[in-house]
Amino acid sequence: LLRYRHFEPIERRQPQVAEDYARWFLARLRSLEQRLTAQDFICAGRFSAADISVGYALLLAQHLDLASQFTPAVAAYWQRLQLRPAYRQAQDRQWAAAREQGLPPIAAPDLRP
């Protein structure tokens, strides 16, 4: 999606390919809907590495303006993940480190040519 919508030179961008990737991603998230309706986390009845992995995908999807298309349970799950104290602490540390290094306060996925 990033490649065909943002990174390729304008003449080489492929809007249909980017849209197909977006639909594919969102379809995969729909498979989580039933599970997340019944439980707060992906597996083991608790927060695990699976939630970190899925959470990263949701974070990137948010940067790609796909969050408005999340199913209700996935959207609620993403909100829960973002409210976790460890998530908020990691975000705060990331932005503090960027400031200390003189980097712009813009998330990398938002730095597009």
mmCIF file with all atom_site columns, C-alpha atoms in Angstrom:
data_model
loop_
_atom_site.group_PDB
_atom_site.id
_atom_site.type_symbol
_atom_site.label_atom_id
_atom_site.label_alt_id
_atom_site.label_comp_id
_atom_site.label_asym_id
_atom_site.label_entity_id
_atom_site.label_seq_id
_atom_site.pdbx_PDB_ins_code
_atom_site.Cartn_x
_atom_site.Cartn_y
_atom_site.Cartn_z
_atom_site.occupancy
_atom_site.B_iso_or_equiv
_atom_site.pdbx_formal_charge
_atom_site.auth_seq_id
_atom_site.auth_comp_id
_atom_site.auth_asym_id
_atom_site.auth_atom_id
_atom_site.pdbx_PDB_model_num
ATOM 1   C CA . LEU A 1 1   ? 0.000   0.000   0.000   1.00 0.00 ? 1   LEU A CA 1
ATOM 2   C CA . LEU A 1 2   ? 2.737   2.448   0.944   1.00 0.00 ? 2   LEU A CA 1
ATOM 3   C CA . ARG A 1 3   ? 4.730   1.600   -2.147  1.00 0.00 ? 3   ARG A CA 1
ATOM 4   C CA . TYR A 1 4   ? 1.952   1.882   -4.714  1.00 0.00 ? 4   TYR A CA 1
ATOM 5   C CA . ARG A 1 5   ? 0.145   4.809   -3.099  1.00 0.00 ? 5   ARG A CA 1
ATOM 6   C CA . HIS A 1 6   ? 3.043   6.919   -1.786  1.00 0.00 ? 6   HIS A CA 1
ATOM 7   C CA . PHE A 1 7   ? 6.591   5.784   -2.489  1.00 0.00 ? 7   PHE A CA 1
ATOM 8   C CA . GLU A 1 8   ? 6.654   5.176   -6.224  1.00 0.00 ? 8   GLU A CA 1
ATOM 9   C CA . PRO A 1 9   ? 7.161   8.197   -8.485  1.00 0.00 ? 9   PRO A CA 1
ATOM 10  C CA . ILE A 1 10  ? 3.790   9.593   -9.520  1.00 0.00 ? 10  ILE A CA 1
ATOM 11  C CA . GLU A 1 11  ? 3.975   8.062   -12.989 1.00 0.00 ? 11  GLU A CA 1
ATOM 12  C CA . ARG A 1 12  ? 4.577   4.572   -11.511 1.00 0.00 ? 12  ARG A CA 1
ATOM 13  C CA . ARG A 1 13  ? 1.942   4.628   -8.780  1.00 0.00 ? 13  ARG A CA 1
ATOM 14  C CA . GLN A 1 14  ? -0.764  2.027   -9.045  1.00 0.00 ? 14  GLN A CA 1
ATOM 15  C CA . PRO A 1 15  ? -3.962  3.224   -7.337  1.00 0.00 ? 15  PRO A CA 1
ATOM 16  C CA . GLN A 1 16  ? -5.838  -0.010  -8.060  1.00 0.00 ? 16  GLN A CA 1
ATOM 17  C CA . VAL A 1 17  ? -3.045  -2.142  -6.613  1.00 0.00 ? 17  VAL A CA 1
ATOM 18  C CA . ALA A 1 18  ? -2.941  0.067   -3.498  1.00 0.00 ? 18  ALA A CA 1
ATOM 19  C CA . GLU A 1 19  ? -6.710  -0.229  -3.123  1.00 0.00 ? 19  GLU A CA 1
ATOM 20  C CA . ASP A 1 20  ? -6.513  -4.010  -3.528  1.00 0.00 ? 20  ASP A CA 1
ATOM 21  C CA . TYR A 1 21  ? -3.885  -4.199  -0.766  1.00 0.00 ? 21  TYR A CA 1
ATOM 22  C CA . ALA A 1 22  ? -6.064  -2.044  1.502   1.00 0.00 ? 22  ALA A CA 1
ATOM 23  C CA . ARG A 1 23  ? -9.106  -4.284  0.909   1.00 0.00 ? 23  ARG A CA 1
ATOM 24  C CA . TRP A 1 24  ? -6.996  -7.402  1.525   1.00 0.00 ? 24  TRP A CA 1
ATOM 25  C CA . PHE A 1 25  ? -5.699  -5.983  4.820   1.00 0.00 ? 25  PHE A CA 1
ATOM 26  C CA . LEU A 1 26  ? -9.167  -4.956  6.015   1.00 0.00 ? 26  LEU A CA 1
ATOM 27  C CA . ALA A 1 27  ? -10.601 -8.367  5.082   1.00 0.00 ? 27  ALA A CA 1
ATOM 28  C CA . ARG A 1 28  ? -7.977  -10.028 7.257   1.00 0.00 ? 28  ARG A CA 1
ATOM 29  C CA . LEU A 1 29  ? -8.976  -7.796  10.169  1.00 0.00 ? 29  LEU A CA 1
ATOM 30  C CA . ARG A 1 30  ? -12.580 -8.898  9.818   1.00 0.00 ? 30  ARG A CA 1
ATOM 31  C CA . SER A 1 31  ? -11.490 -12.377 10.855  1.00 0.00 ? 31  SER A CA 1
ATOM 32  C CA . LEU A 1 32  ? -10.607 -10.898 14.264  1.00 0.00 ? 32  LEU A CA 1
ATOM 33  C CA . GLU A 1 33  ? -14.063 -9.414  14.786  1.00 0.00 ? 33  GLU A CA 1
ATOM 34  C CA . GLN A 1 34  ? -15.685 -12.513 16.306  1.00 0.00 ? 34  GLN A CA 1
ATOM 35  C CA . ARG A 1 35  ? -12.732 -13.243 18.584  1.00 0.00 ? 35  ARG A CA 1
ATOM 36  C CA . LEU A 1 36  ? -12.472 -9.647  19.802  1.00 0.00 ? 36  LEU A CA 1
ATOM 37  C CA . THR A 1 37  ? -16.199 -9.491  20.425  1.00 0.00 ? 37  THR A CA 1
ATOM 38  C CA . ALA A 1 38  ? -15.836 -12.425 22.820  1.00 0.00 ? 38  ALA A CA 1
ATOM 39  C CA . GLN A 1 39  ? -12.516 -11.548 24.481  1.00 0.00 ? 39  GLN A CA 1
ATOM 40  C CA . ASP A 1 40  ? -10.233 -8.579  25.125  1.00 0.00 ? 40  ASP A CA 1
ATOM 41  C CA . PHE A 1 41  ? -7.035  -10.009 23.651  1.00 0.00 ? 41  PHE A CA 1
ATOM 42  C CA . ILE A 1 42  ? -6.021  -12.205 20.701  1.00 0.00 ? 42  ILE A CA 1
ATOM 43  C CA . CYS A 1 43  ? -4.969  -15.345 22.549  1.00 0.00 ? 43  CYS A CA 1
ATOM 44  C CA . ALA A 1 44  ? -4.237  -16.949 25.914  1.00 0.00 ? 44  ALA A CA 1
ATOM 45  C CA . GLY A 1 45  ? -6.864  -14.814 27.651  1.00 0.00 ? 45  GLY A CA 1
ATOM 46  C CA . ARG A 1 46  ? -4.295  -12.090 28.281  1.00 0.00 ? 46  ARG A CA 1
ATOM 47  C CA . PHE A 1 47  ? -2.111  -9.512  26.565  1.00 0.00 ? 47  PHE A CA 1
ATOM 48  C CA . SER A 1 48  ? 0.612   -11.334 24.593  1.00 0.00 ? 48  SER A CA 1
ATOM 49  C CA . ALA A 1 49  ? 3.064   -10.991 21.723  1.00 0.00 ? 49  ALA A CA 1
ATOM 50  C CA . ALA A 1 50  ? 0.131   -11.624 19.381  1.00 0.00 ? 50  ALA A CA 1
ATOM 51  C CA . ASP A 1 51  ? -1.427  -8.357  20.557  1.00 0.00 ? 51  ASP A CA 1
ATOM 52  C CA . ILE A 1 52  ? 1.840   -6.511  19.970  1.00 0.00 ? 52  ILE A CA 1
ATOM 53  C CA . SER A 1 53  ? 2.015   -7.872  16.427  1.00 0.00 ? 53  SER A CA 1
ATOM 54  C CA . VAL A 1 54  ? -1.594  -7.060  15.598  1.00 0.00 ? 54  VAL A CA 1
ATOM 55  C CA . GLY A 1 55  ? -1.315  -3.725  17.383  1.00 0.00 ? 55  GLY A CA 1
ATOM 56  C CA . TYR A 1 56  ? 1.602   -2.722  15.174  1.00 0.00 ? 56  TYR A CA 1
ATOM 57  C CA . ALA A 1 57  ? -0.438  -3.541  12.076  1.00 0.00 ? 57  ALA A CA 1
ATOM 58  C CA . LEU A 1 58  ? -3.306  -1.420  13.410  1.00 0.00 ? 58  LEU A CA 1
ATOM 59  C CA . LEU A 1 59  ? -0.935  1.458   14.171  1.00 0.00 ? 59  LEU A CA 1
ATOM 60  C CA . LEU A 1 60  ? 0.382   1.385   10.617  1.00 0.00 ? 60  LEU A CA 1
ATOM 61  C CA . ALA A 1 61  ? -3.166  1.117   9.257   1.00 0.00 ? 61  ALA A CA 1
ATOM 62  C CA . GLN A 1 62  ? -4.081  4.194   11.268  1.00 0.00 ? 62  GLN A CA 1
ATOM 63  C CA . HIS A 1 63  ? -1.215  6.111   9.657   1.00 0.00 ? 63  HIS A CA 1
ATOM 64  C CA . LEU A 1 64  ? -2.515  4.961   6.271   1.00 0.00 ? 64  LEU A CA 1
ATOM 65  C CA . ASP A 1 65  ? -6.008  6.314   7.024   1.00 0.00 ? 65  ASP A CA 1
ATOM 66  C CA . LEU A 1 66  ? -7.610  2.882   7.217   1.00 0.00 ? 66  LEU A CA 1
ATOM 67  C CA . ALA A 1 67  ? -8.750  3.045   10.872  1.00 0.00 ? 67  ALA A CA 1
ATOM 68  C CA . SER A 1 68  ? -12.149 4.455   9.951   1.00 0.00 ? 68  SER A CA 1
ATOM 69  C CA . GLN A 1 69  ? -12.827 1.151   8.180   1.00 0.00 ? 69  GLN A CA 1
ATOM 70  C CA . PHE A 1 70  ? -12.043 -1.105  11.160  1.00 0.00 ? 70  PHE A CA 1
ATOM 71  C CA . THR A 1 71  ? -14.916 -3.279  12.301  1.00 0.00 ? 71  THR A CA 1
ATOM 72  C CA . PRO A 1 72  ? -16.432 -2.228  15.666  1.00 0.00 ? 72  PRO A CA 1
ATOM 73  C CA . ALA A 1 73  ? -14.652 -4.847  17.806  1.00 0.00 ? 73  ALA A CA 1
ATOM 74  C CA . VAL A 1 74  ? -11.301 -4.208  16.087  1.00 0.00 ? 74  VAL A CA 1
ATOM 75  C CA . ALA A 1 75  ? -11.710 -0.447  16.601  1.00 0.00 ? 75  ALA A CA 1
ATOM 76  C CA . ALA A 1 76  ? -12.525 -0.979  20.298  1.00 0.00 ? 76  ALA A CA 1
ATOM 77  C CA . TYR A 1 77  ? -9.529  -3.321  20.630  1.00 0.00 ? 77  TYR A CA 1
ATOM 78  C CA . TRP A 1 78  ? -7.230  -0.753  19.029  1.00 0.00 ? 78  TRP A CA 1
ATOM 79  C CA . GLN A 1 79  ? -8.502  1.865   21.483  1.00 0.00 ? 79  GLN A CA 1
ATOM 80  C CA . ARG A 1 80  ? -7.845  -0.513  24.412  1.00 0.00 ? 80  ARG A CA 1
ATOM 81  C CA . LEU A 1 81  ? -4.303  -1.162  23.216  1.00 0.00 ? 81  LEU A CA 1
ATOM 82  C CA . GLN A 1 82  ? -3.569  2.551   22.937  1.00 0.00 ? 82  GLN A CA 1
ATOM 83  C CA . LEU A 1 83  ? -4.811  3.144   26.485  1.00 0.00 ? 83  LEU A CA 1
ATOM 84  C CA . ARG A 1 84  ? -2.434  0.595   27.991  1.00 0.00 ? 84  ARG A CA 1
ATOM 85  C CA . PRO A 1 85  ? 0.083   2.412   30.225  1.00 0.00 ? 85  PRO A CA 1
ATOM 86  C CA . ALA A 1 86  ? 3.024   0.591   28.610  1.00 0.00 ? 86  ALA A CA 1
ATOM 87  C CA . TYR A 1 87  ? 1.894   1.683   25.126  1.00 0.00 ? 87  TYR A CA 1
ATOM 88  C CA . ARG A 1 88  ? 1.566   5.284   26.226  1.00 0.00 ? 88  ARG A CA 1
ATOM 89  C CA . GLN A 1 89  ? 4.941   5.139   27.976  1.00 0.00 ? 89  GLN A CA 1
ATOM 90  C CA . ALA A 1 90  ? 6.595   3.725   24.832  1.00 0.00 ? 90  ALA A CA 1
ATOM 91  C CA . GLN A 1 91  ? 5.054   6.491   22.715  1.00 0.00 ? 91  GLN A CA 1
ATOM 92  C CA . ASP A 1 92  ? 6.241   9.159   25.168  1.00 0.00 ? 92  ASP A CA 1
ATOM 93  C CA . ARG A 1 93  ? 9.774   7.718   25.154  1.00 0.00 ? 93  ARG A CA 1
ATOM 94  C CA . GLN A 1 94  ? 9.807   7.519   21.366  1.00 0.00 ? 94  GLN A CA 1
ATOM 95  C CA . TRP A 1 95  ? 8.883   11.195  20.991  1.00 0.00 ? 95  TRP A CA 1
ATOM 96  C CA . ALA A 1 96  ? 11.331  12.240  23.737  1.00 0.00 ? 96  ALA A CA 1
ATOM 97  C CA . ALA A 1 97  ? 14.141  10.378  21.964  1.00 0.00 ? 97  ALA A CA 1
ATOM 98  C CA . ALA A 1 98  ? 13.211  12.042  18.680  1.00 0.00 ? 98  ALA A CA 1
ATOM 99  C CA . ARG A 1 99  ? 13.331  15.489  20.310  1.00 0.00 ? 99  ARG A CA 1
ATOM 100 C CA . GLU A 1 100 ? 16.706  14.726  21.927  1.00 0.00 ? 100 GLU A CA 1
ATOM 101 C CA . GLN A 1 101 ? 18.103  13.770  18.521  1.00 0.00 ? 101 GLN A CA 1
ATOM 102 C CA . GLY A 1 102 ? 16.657  16.821  16.803  1.00 0.00 ? 102 GLY A CA 1
ATOM 103 C CA . LEU A 1 103 ? 14.287  14.740  14.687  1.00 0.00 ? 103 LEU A CA 1
ATOM 104 C CA . PRO A 1 104 ? 10.923  16.073  13.566  1.00 0.00 ? 104 PRO A CA 1
ATOM 105 C CA . PRO A 1 105 ? 7.932   14.967  15.636  1.00 0.00 ? 105 PRO A CA 1
ATOM 106 C CA . ILE A 1 106 ? 6.382   13.102  12.718  1.00 0.00 ? 106 ILE A CA 1
ATOM 107 C CA . ALA A 1 107 ? 5.852   9.353   12.730  1.00 0.00 ? 107 ALA A CA 1
ATOM 108 C CA . ALA A 1 108 ? 7.932   7.619   10.067  1.00 0.00 ? 108 ALA A CA 1
ATOM 109 C CA . PRO A 1 109 ? 4.906   6.261   8.139   1.00 0.00 ? 109 PRO A CA 1
ATOM 110 C CA . ASP A 1 110 ? 3.720   9.862   7.757   1.00 0.00 ? 110 ASP A CA 1
ATOM 111 C CA . LEU A 1 111 ? 7.005   10.922  6.120   1.00 0.00 ? 111 LEU A CA 1
ATOM 112 C CA . ARG A 1 112 ? 6.011   10.387  2.538   1.00 0.00 ? 112 ARG A CA 1
ATOM 113 C CA . PRO A 1 113 ? 7.607   11.749  -0.594  1.00 0.00 ? 113 PRO A CA 1
#
